[in-house]
């Protein structure tokens, strides 16, 4: 059975009020739609942990720094509702812009420090847009738990920090990245790849895994990074925004995985920006 699609905040509040009165826990899975198995794994995690589950679908204009990117973002609401049917979620919240940013909206939520690097450095204003909309979605849904994928690891850190700093009373749960058979991290943007680019896209994770393997043998990162950039260019990646080794907790740059670390990459392939990150075991 397809879940009710709710488009107005007043209708959403009518549901959540009743659920809270009945002392039911509410889980939210914020999305921008074009749902894939990565999103659906978050929905499954929310279903397992909460009495009620709301999936939100809102293509947030404030987090896009190029209008063409916003215009091209895939919108597949009917298909999304069909994919959610088997999970029996309690509501699909699909607000229009006025429900989120009513006339005269003038507030900006900005998380300092950790947003100066990686995607924050390459997409100015992006994380302010994410932080602002996520704060709105948390307060509008009054969720107890919220589910985010580790594929957007920096986003997960930003959201955790804002939930804590603003005492939003929501537990932010990180869930593992879900991958295609060839290793490509699932992303709504993969739909924008041409057939040829799709074949090359998996080279990103392949090269990242090679680097992680060599880091495990005690090699320094700098020469591995240089070689990886050459290999990515040979695979057709045009601009490489970053290919960096960073600490998991602070996102500080590392020369070798001396602390719990992750390898982060963002690169453009045939006009599509792909991002990925993987955990690195600390060598003994
Ligand atoms: O990861 C996303 O899809 C978006 O950044 C989010 C968290 C739904 C906010 O718009």
mmCIF file with all atom_site columns, N, CA, C and O and ligand atoms in Angstrom, residues 30-33 39 56 58-60 63 73 126 129-130 133-134 137 148 152 155 159, ligand 1:
data_model
loop_
_atom_site.group_PDB
_atom_site.id
_atom_site.type_symbol
_atom_site.label_atom_id
_atom_site.label_alt_id
_atom_site.label_comp_id
_atom_site.label_asym_id
_atom_site.label_entity_id
_atom_site.label_seq_id
_atom_site.pdbx_PDB_ins_code
_atom_site.Cartn_x
_atom_site.Cartn_y
_atom_site.Cartn_z
_atom_site.occupancy
_atom_site.B_iso_or_equiv
_atom_site.pdbx_formal_charge
_atom_site.auth_seq_id
_atom_site.auth_comp_id
_atom_site.auth_asym_id
_atom_site.auth_atom_id
_atom_site.pdbx_PDB_model_num
ATOM   1  N N  . UNK A 1 30  ? 15.495 12.103 5.551   1.00 0.00 ? 30  UNK A N  1
ATOM   2  C CA . UNK A 1 30  ? 15.435 13.246 4.627   1.00 0.00 ? 30  UNK A CA 1
ATOM   3  C C  . UNK A 1 30  ? 16.059 12.885 3.284   1.00 0.00 ? 30  UNK A C  1
ATOM   4  O O  . UNK A 1 30  ? 17.162 12.339 3.245   1.00 0.00 ? 30  UNK A O  1
ATOM   5  N N  . UNK A 1 31  ? 15.364 13.193 2.190   1.00 0.00 ? 31  UNK A N  1
ATOM   6  C CA . UNK A 1 31  ? 15.904 12.911 0.851   1.00 0.00 ? 31  UNK A CA 1
ATOM   7  C C  . UNK A 1 31  ? 15.524 14.046 -0.100  1.00 0.00 ? 31  UNK A C  1
ATOM   8  O O  . UNK A 1 31  ? 14.653 14.860 0.210   1.00 0.00 ? 31  UNK A O  1
ATOM   9  N N  . UNK A 1 32  ? 16.174 14.012 -1.262  1.00 0.00 ? 32  UNK A N  1
ATOM   10 C CA . UNK A 1 32  ? 15.759 14.920 -2.335  1.00 0.00 ? 32  UNK A CA 1
ATOM   11 C C  . UNK A 1 32  ? 15.094 14.099 -3.447  1.00 0.00 ? 32  UNK A C  1
ATOM   12 O O  . UNK A 1 32  ? 15.015 14.546 -4.599  1.00 0.00 ? 32  UNK A O  1
ATOM   13 N N  . UNK A 1 33  ? 14.628 12.897 -3.109  1.00 0.00 ? 33  UNK A N  1
ATOM   14 C CA . UNK A 1 33  ? 13.937 12.064 -4.092  1.00 0.00 ? 33  UNK A CA 1
ATOM   15 C C  . UNK A 1 33  ? 14.903 11.344 -5.015  1.00 0.00 ? 33  UNK A C  1
ATOM   16 O O  . UNK A 1 33  ? 16.084 11.207 -4.703  1.00 0.00 ? 33  UNK A O  1
ATOM   17 N N  . UNK A 1 39  ? 18.983 5.006  -0.406  1.00 0.00 ? 39  UNK A N  1
ATOM   18 C CA . UNK A 1 39  ? 17.915 5.628  0.393   1.00 0.00 ? 39  UNK A CA 1
ATOM   19 C C  . UNK A 1 39  ? 17.069 4.544  1.071   1.00 0.00 ? 39  UNK A C  1
ATOM   20 O O  . UNK A 1 39  ? 16.679 4.679  2.235   1.00 0.00 ? 39  UNK A O  1
ATOM   21 N N  . UNK A 1 56  ? 11.088 12.278 3.798   1.00 0.00 ? 56  UNK A N  1
ATOM   22 C CA . UNK A 1 56  ? 10.833 13.592 3.205   1.00 0.00 ? 56  UNK A CA 1
ATOM   23 C C  . UNK A 1 56  ? 11.472 13.651 1.822   1.00 0.00 ? 56  UNK A C  1
ATOM   24 O O  . UNK A 1 56  ? 12.549 13.088 1.600   1.00 0.00 ? 56  UNK A O  1
ATOM   25 N N  . UNK A 1 58  ? 12.356 16.635 -0.819  1.00 0.00 ? 58  UNK A N  1
ATOM   26 C CA . UNK A 1 58  ? 12.373 18.083 -1.096  1.00 0.00 ? 58  UNK A CA 1
ATOM   27 C C  . UNK A 1 58  ? 13.689 18.416 -1.778  1.00 0.00 ? 58  UNK A C  1
ATOM   28 O O  . UNK A 1 58  ? 14.761 18.231 -1.186  1.00 0.00 ? 58  UNK A O  1
ATOM   29 N N  . UNK A 1 59  ? 13.622 18.846 -3.018  1.00 0.00 ? 59  UNK A N  1
ATOM   30 C CA . UNK A 1 59  ? 14.841 19.265 -3.737  1.00 0.00 ? 59  UNK A CA 1
ATOM   31 C C  . UNK A 1 59  ? 15.120 20.702 -3.267  1.00 0.00 ? 59  UNK A C  1
ATOM   32 O O  . UNK A 1 59  ? 14.426 21.645 -3.656  1.00 0.00 ? 59  UNK A O  1
ATOM   33 N N  . UNK A 1 60  ? 16.095 20.807 -2.396  1.00 0.00 ? 60  UNK A N  1
ATOM   34 C CA . UNK A 1 60  ? 16.330 22.037 -1.643  1.00 0.00 ? 60  UNK A CA 1
ATOM   35 C C  . UNK A 1 60  ? 17.128 23.060 -2.458  1.00 0.00 ? 60  UNK A C  1
ATOM   36 O O  . UNK A 1 60  ? 18.343 22.904 -2.629  1.00 0.00 ? 60  UNK A O  1
ATOM   37 N N  . UNK A 1 63  ? 20.760 24.511 -1.373  1.00 0.00 ? 63  UNK A N  1
ATOM   38 C CA . UNK A 1 63  ? 22.034 23.795 -1.305  1.00 0.00 ? 63  UNK A CA 1
ATOM   39 C C  . UNK A 1 63  ? 22.687 23.597 -2.665  1.00 0.00 ? 63  UNK A C  1
ATOM   40 O O  . UNK A 1 63  ? 23.707 22.923 -2.764  1.00 0.00 ? 63  UNK A O  1
ATOM   41 N N  . UNK A 1 73  ? 18.448 18.270 -11.605 1.00 0.00 ? 73  UNK A N  1
ATOM   42 C CA . UNK A 1 73  ? 18.346 17.242 -10.559 1.00 0.00 ? 73  UNK A CA 1
ATOM   43 C C  . UNK A 1 73  ? 17.122 16.360 -10.840 1.00 0.00 ? 73  UNK A C  1
ATOM   44 O O  . UNK A 1 73  ? 16.024 16.871 -11.089 1.00 0.00 ? 73  UNK A O  1
ATOM   45 N N  . UNK A 1 126 ? 26.922 25.524 0.118   1.00 0.00 ? 126 UNK A N  1
ATOM   46 C CA . UNK A 1 126 ? 26.192 24.257 0.059   1.00 0.00 ? 126 UNK A CA 1
ATOM   47 C C  . UNK A 1 126 ? 25.776 23.775 1.456   1.00 0.00 ? 126 UNK A C  1
ATOM   48 O O  . UNK A 1 126 ? 24.609 23.448 1.695   1.00 0.00 ? 126 UNK A O  1
ATOM   49 N N  . UNK A 1 129 ? 23.032 25.627 3.140   1.00 0.00 ? 129 UNK A N  1
ATOM   50 C CA . UNK A 1 129 ? 21.740 25.196 2.590   1.00 0.00 ? 129 UNK A CA 1
ATOM   51 C C  . UNK A 1 129 ? 21.285 23.886 3.201   1.00 0.00 ? 129 UNK A C  1
ATOM   52 O O  . UNK A 1 129 ? 20.116 23.711 3.579   1.00 0.00 ? 129 UNK A O  1
ATOM   53 N N  . UNK A 1 130 ? 22.235 22.936 3.322   1.00 0.00 ? 130 UNK A N  1
ATOM   54 C CA . UNK A 1 130 ? 21.896 21.632 3.918   1.00 0.00 ? 130 UNK A CA 1
ATOM   55 C C  . UNK A 1 130 ? 21.502 21.822 5.387   1.00 0.00 ? 130 UNK A C  1
ATOM   56 O O  . UNK A 1 130 ? 20.474 21.313 5.847   1.00 0.00 ? 130 UNK A O  1
ATOM   57 N N  . UNK A 1 133 ? 18.023 23.503 5.772   1.00 0.00 ? 133 UNK A N  1
ATOM   58 C CA . UNK A 1 133 ? 16.858 22.666 5.445   1.00 0.00 ? 133 UNK A CA 1
ATOM   59 C C  . UNK A 1 133 ? 16.724 21.501 6.431   1.00 0.00 ? 133 UNK A C  1
ATOM   60 O O  . UNK A 1 133 ? 15.612 21.135 6.820   1.00 0.00 ? 133 UNK A O  1
ATOM   61 N N  . UNK A 1 134 ? 17.850 20.932 6.843   1.00 0.00 ? 134 UNK A N  1
ATOM   62 C CA . UNK A 1 134 ? 17.770 19.788 7.766   1.00 0.00 ? 134 UNK A CA 1
ATOM   63 C C  . UNK A 1 134 ? 17.212 20.256 9.116   1.00 0.00 ? 134 UNK A C  1
ATOM   64 O O  . UNK A 1 134 ? 16.392 19.569 9.729   1.00 0.00 ? 134 UNK A O  1
ATOM   65 N N  . UNK A 1 137 ? 13.571 20.470 8.609   1.00 0.00 ? 137 UNK A N  1
ATOM   66 C CA . UNK A 1 137 ? 12.922 19.149 8.513   1.00 0.00 ? 137 UNK A CA 1
ATOM   67 C C  . UNK A 1 137 ? 12.878 18.470 9.876   1.00 0.00 ? 137 UNK A C  1
ATOM   68 O O  . UNK A 1 137 ? 11.917 17.767 10.204  1.00 0.00 ? 137 UNK A O  1
ATOM   69 N N  . UNK A 1 148 ? 20.952 9.057  7.918   1.00 0.00 ? 148 UNK A N  1
ATOM   70 C CA . UNK A 1 148 ? 21.755 9.641  6.823   1.00 0.00 ? 148 UNK A CA 1
ATOM   71 C C  . UNK A 1 148 ? 22.795 8.628  6.375   1.00 0.00 ? 148 UNK A C  1
ATOM   72 O O  . UNK A 1 148 ? 23.333 7.871  7.192   1.00 0.00 ? 148 UNK A O  1
ATOM   73 N N  . UNK A 1 152 ? 27.715 10.548 2.075   1.00 0.00 ? 152 UNK A N  1
ATOM   74 C CA . UNK A 1 152 ? 27.921 11.987 2.283   1.00 0.00 ? 152 UNK A CA 1
ATOM   75 C C  . UNK A 1 152 ? 28.439 12.164 3.706   1.00 0.00 ? 152 UNK A C  1
ATOM   76 O O  . UNK A 1 152 ? 27.737 12.665 4.585   1.00 0.00 ? 152 UNK A O  1
ATOM   77 N N  . UNK A 1 155 ? 28.528 15.650 5.212   1.00 0.00 ? 155 UNK A N  1
ATOM   78 C CA . UNK A 1 155 ? 27.155 16.070 5.530   1.00 0.00 ? 155 UNK A CA 1
ATOM   79 C C  . UNK A 1 155 ? 26.698 15.441 6.844   1.00 0.00 ? 155 UNK A C  1
ATOM   80 O O  . UNK A 1 155 ? 26.089 16.091 7.696   1.00 0.00 ? 155 UNK A O  1
ATOM   81 N N  . UNK A 1 159 ? 25.473 17.497 10.093  1.00 0.00 ? 159 UNK A N  1
ATOM   82 C CA . UNK A 1 159 ? 24.129 17.321 10.663  1.00 0.00 ? 159 UNK A CA 1
ATOM   83 C C  . UNK A 1 159 ? 24.217 16.888 12.133  1.00 0.00 ? 159 UNK A C  1
ATOM   84 O O  . UNK A 1 159 ? 23.463 17.368 12.987  1.00 0.00 ? 159 UNK A O  1
HETATM 85 O O1 . LIG B 2 .   ? 21.579 14.150 1.124   1.00 0.00 ? 1   LIG B O1 1
HETATM 86 C C1 . LIG B 2 .   ? 20.579 14.728 0.639   1.00 0.00 ? 1   LIG B C1 1
HETATM 87 O O2 . LIG B 2 .   ? 19.810 14.175 -0.148  1.00 0.00 ? 1   LIG B O2 1
HETATM 88 C C2 . LIG B 2 .   ? 20.305 16.179 1.033   1.00 0.00 ? 1   LIG B C2 1
HETATM 89 O O3 . LIG B 2 .   ? 21.488 16.876 1.200   1.00 0.00 ? 1   LIG B O3 1
HETATM 90 C C3 . LIG B 2 .   ? 19.395 16.310 2.271   1.00 0.00 ? 1   LIG B C3 1
HETATM 91 C C4 . LIG B 2 .   ? 20.046 15.756 3.496   1.00 0.00 ? 1   LIG B C4 1
HETATM 92 C C5 . LIG B 2 .   ? 18.072 15.601 2.016   1.00 0.00 ? 1   LIG B C5 1
HETATM 93 C C6 . LIG B 2 .   ? 19.094 17.784 2.535   1.00 0.00 ? 1   LIG B C6 1
HETATM 94 O O4 . LIG B 2 .   ? 18.459 18.382 1.463   1.00 0.00 ? 1   LIG B O4 1
#
